[in-house]
Amino acid sequence: MNVYDSQRMADTLAREGYVETQEPADADLVILNTCHIREKAAEKVYSELGRLRKAKQEAGSDTMIAVAGCVAQAEGAEIMRRAPVVDLVVGPQSYHRLPELLAEAKTGKRMVDTDFPVDDKFDHLPAPSRAATRSRGPAAFVTVQEGCDKFCTFCVVPYTRGAEMSRPVAKIVDEATRLVDQGVREITLIGQNVNAFHGTGEDGATWGLARLLERLARIEGLARLRYTTSHPRDMDDALIAAHRDLPQLMPYLHLPVQSGSDRILAAMNRKHGREDFFAIVAKMRAARPDLALSSDFIVGFPGETDADFADTMDLVHQARFASAYSFKYSPRPGTPAADHAAQVPEELKAERLALLQKELEASKAAFDAACRGRTFDILLEKPGRQPGQLIGRSPYLQSVVVNNPPAPIGDIITVTITDVGPNSLAGRCDARAASDIAPSRGSAAQPAPLEA
Ligand code: SAH
Ligand code: SF4
């Protein structure tokens, strides 16, 4: 979501004459777009600000420095106090106001905007130019839902991103259609709780995520759809059926479970147990037998015992994840679990995380190894390291390196996997993907290929 938000900020500032640079030393303005989900992410902001202050002093430059995102939202006043180098703090609901805020900040006034405005920022954010979309490649994000009403006891999202809200279907369809017209082939719908989506549909009724996906699948030239992040409680039957019925919907589901212990899941306020998770996975695999799963885990939640952790290890063992993210529990100020008396010692969290990650890596390695010899459609996304190489994505989000493919970036080719490495696969290209040549998936008119 921060990648998407950063792009939208860049689109907003493009109208003011700003262009992106990869070098902070070249910049008139540096924006740190920040994450508050764990303490480590939040602390990084202050060390980065220290580095920027030093660089600015040494160069004697007047580069402006802004902090955006959820650390800005949660700690705006604290940032202003701790980091005098910061000119502007802007929360995630206000970044459409960047041009005005910058104009004020340029007069020397230090600005903080962390309001939750009543007007919808999406109505004020300009669309990306064709050049911007092309430079970002053929796979794009579209936010469809923001915020969260679930209040898991460990999580800051309901406080930093606010109440759950869904964008209207027509606006999402417009944004997706425009991206496809500019050469995008794959869209990932994003939201903190994307499958809680309940936007106003084109007929005025409330649509769930399944119906939105079905509508987007009808956009000509849009070859692939994904969504993230979903919550087990919102995996309804319509969404599971969409995985069976929509060929554009990739057979990959990121479904965070956090823990394999019912006791801990209850303490986390997840409102589902481990058997509910297994039941969803079974239904999903019945709907889409080639489905791959990924998940998020937290170890060392307050009160987690060895037996609870063993339940998590057992769930991982049973579920056969293709990929996963795992974290040590990080107490976040203002969340209920942070005040829990039974905090797990840091060493024990580290020990459990190491064990869990070993198991998850083995699971991922087994999944990748089983891909050797399989044939996948790959969306070519960017140049590889060697001349003639392109890197694409498999349906399972694996990076696949292909030598001298017969098609440019933005095309989908059929590849047989020949090698499996720790971070990527390599494949031999047999042909352009049949699905990319035949207009059978509703793509009569192919968009112009994207240039690297
Ligand atoms: N909405 C998603 C998750 C969003 S946050 C869901 O409900 O599953 C992304 C991930 O960060 C979470 O899945 C969780 O694993 C991790 N996370 C969130 N808060 C955390 C905390 N306080 N400590 C450690 N990990 C955390
Ligand atoms: Fe955070 Fe996800 Fe729980 Fe919402 S559902 S509180 S975003 S972990």
PDB file of C-alpha atoms in Angstrom, residues 194-195 209 213 225-232 234-235 239-240 243 249-256 277 280-285 288 290-296 320-324 395-397:
ATOM      1  CA  VAL A 194      -9.279  -6.133   1.001  1.00  0.00           C
ATOM      2  CA  ASN A 195     -11.872  -8.895   1.192  1.00  0.00           C
ATOM      3  CA  LEU A 209     -14.953  -8.265  -3.566  1.00  0.00           C
ATOM      4  CA  LEU A 213     -13.310  -8.996  -9.405  1.00  0.00           C
ATOM      5  CA  LEU A 225      -5.965 -10.090 -11.145  1.00  0.00           C
ATOM      6  CA  ARG A 226      -4.782 -10.488  -7.576  1.00  0.00           C
ATOM      7  CA  TYR A 227      -5.826  -9.047  -4.241  1.00  0.00           C
ATOM      8  CA  THR A 228      -4.150  -8.534  -0.885  1.00  0.00           C
ATOM      9  CA  THR A 229      -4.398  -8.588   2.153  1.00  0.00           C
ATOM     10  CA  SER A 230      -7.350 -10.704   3.050  1.00  0.00           C
ATOM     11  CA  HIS A 231      -8.678 -11.734   6.451  1.00  0.00           C
ATOM     12  CA  PRO A 232      -9.918 -15.308   7.057  1.00  0.00           C
ATOM     13  CA  ASP A 234     -14.069 -12.350   5.096  1.00  0.00           C
ATOM     14  CA  MET A 235     -13.308 -15.306   2.782  1.00  0.00           C
ATOM     15  CA  LEU A 239     -15.001 -15.031  -3.274  1.00  0.00           C
ATOM     16  CA  ILE A 240     -14.005 -18.695  -3.160  1.00  0.00           C
ATOM     17  CA  HIS A 243     -11.262 -18.370  -7.772  1.00  0.00           C
ATOM     18  CA  LEU A 249      -7.724 -14.425 -10.913  1.00  0.00           C
ATOM     19  CA  MET A 250      -4.310 -15.893 -10.106  1.00  0.00           C
ATOM     20  CA  PRO A 251      -4.236 -19.156  -8.113  1.00  0.00           C
ATOM     21  CA  TYR A 252      -2.466 -17.568  -5.184  1.00  0.00           C
ATOM     22  CA  LEU A 253      -3.903 -16.436  -1.871  1.00  0.00           C
ATOM     23  CA  HIS A 254      -2.203 -14.417   0.845  1.00  0.00           C
ATOM     24  CA  LEU A 255      -4.230 -15.263   3.931  1.00  0.00           C
ATOM     25  CA  PRO A 256      -2.624 -14.172   7.202  1.00  0.00           C
ATOM     26  CA  PHE A 277      -8.512 -21.555   8.700  1.00  0.00           C
ATOM     27  CA  ILE A 280     -11.178 -22.150   4.212  1.00  0.00           C
ATOM     28  CA  VAL A 281      -7.989 -23.623   2.780  1.00  0.00           C
ATOM     29  CA  ALA A 282      -9.805 -26.871   1.963  1.00  0.00           C
ATOM     30  CA  LYS A 283     -12.627 -24.992   0.206  1.00  0.00           C
ATOM     31  CA  MET A 284     -10.129 -22.850  -1.705  1.00  0.00           C
ATOM     32  CA  ARG A 285      -8.154 -25.908  -2.818  1.00  0.00           C
ATOM     33  CA  ARG A 288      -8.787 -24.065  -7.399  1.00  0.00           C
ATOM     34  CA  ASP A 290      -3.526 -25.429  -8.292  1.00  0.00           C
ATOM     35  CA  LEU A 291      -3.849 -22.814  -5.516  1.00  0.00           C
ATOM     36  CA  ALA A 292      -0.735 -21.755  -3.607  1.00  0.00           C
ATOM     37  CA  LEU A 293      -0.991 -20.215  -0.162  1.00  0.00           C
ATOM     38  CA  SER A 294       0.948 -17.606   1.699  1.00  0.00           C
ATOM     39  CA  SER A 295       0.450 -16.149   5.168  1.00  0.00           C
ATOM     40  CA  ASP A 296       1.680 -13.876   7.980  1.00  0.00           C
ATOM     41  CA  ARG A 320       2.273 -26.300   2.997  1.00  0.00           C
ATOM     42  CA  PHE A 321       2.786 -22.572   2.388  1.00  0.00           C
ATOM     43  CA  ALA A 322       4.432 -21.423  -0.839  1.00  0.00           C
ATOM     44  CA  SER A 323       5.660 -18.311   0.928  1.00  0.00           C
ATOM     45  CA  ALA A 324       5.140 -16.438   4.216  1.00  0.00           C
ATOM     46  CA  PRO A 395       1.131 -17.079 -11.280  1.00  0.00           C
ATOM     47  CA  TYR A 396       2.606 -17.726  -7.801  1.00  0.00           C
ATOM     48  CA  LEU A 397       4.532 -14.414  -7.716  1.00  0.00           C
TER      49      LEU A 397
END
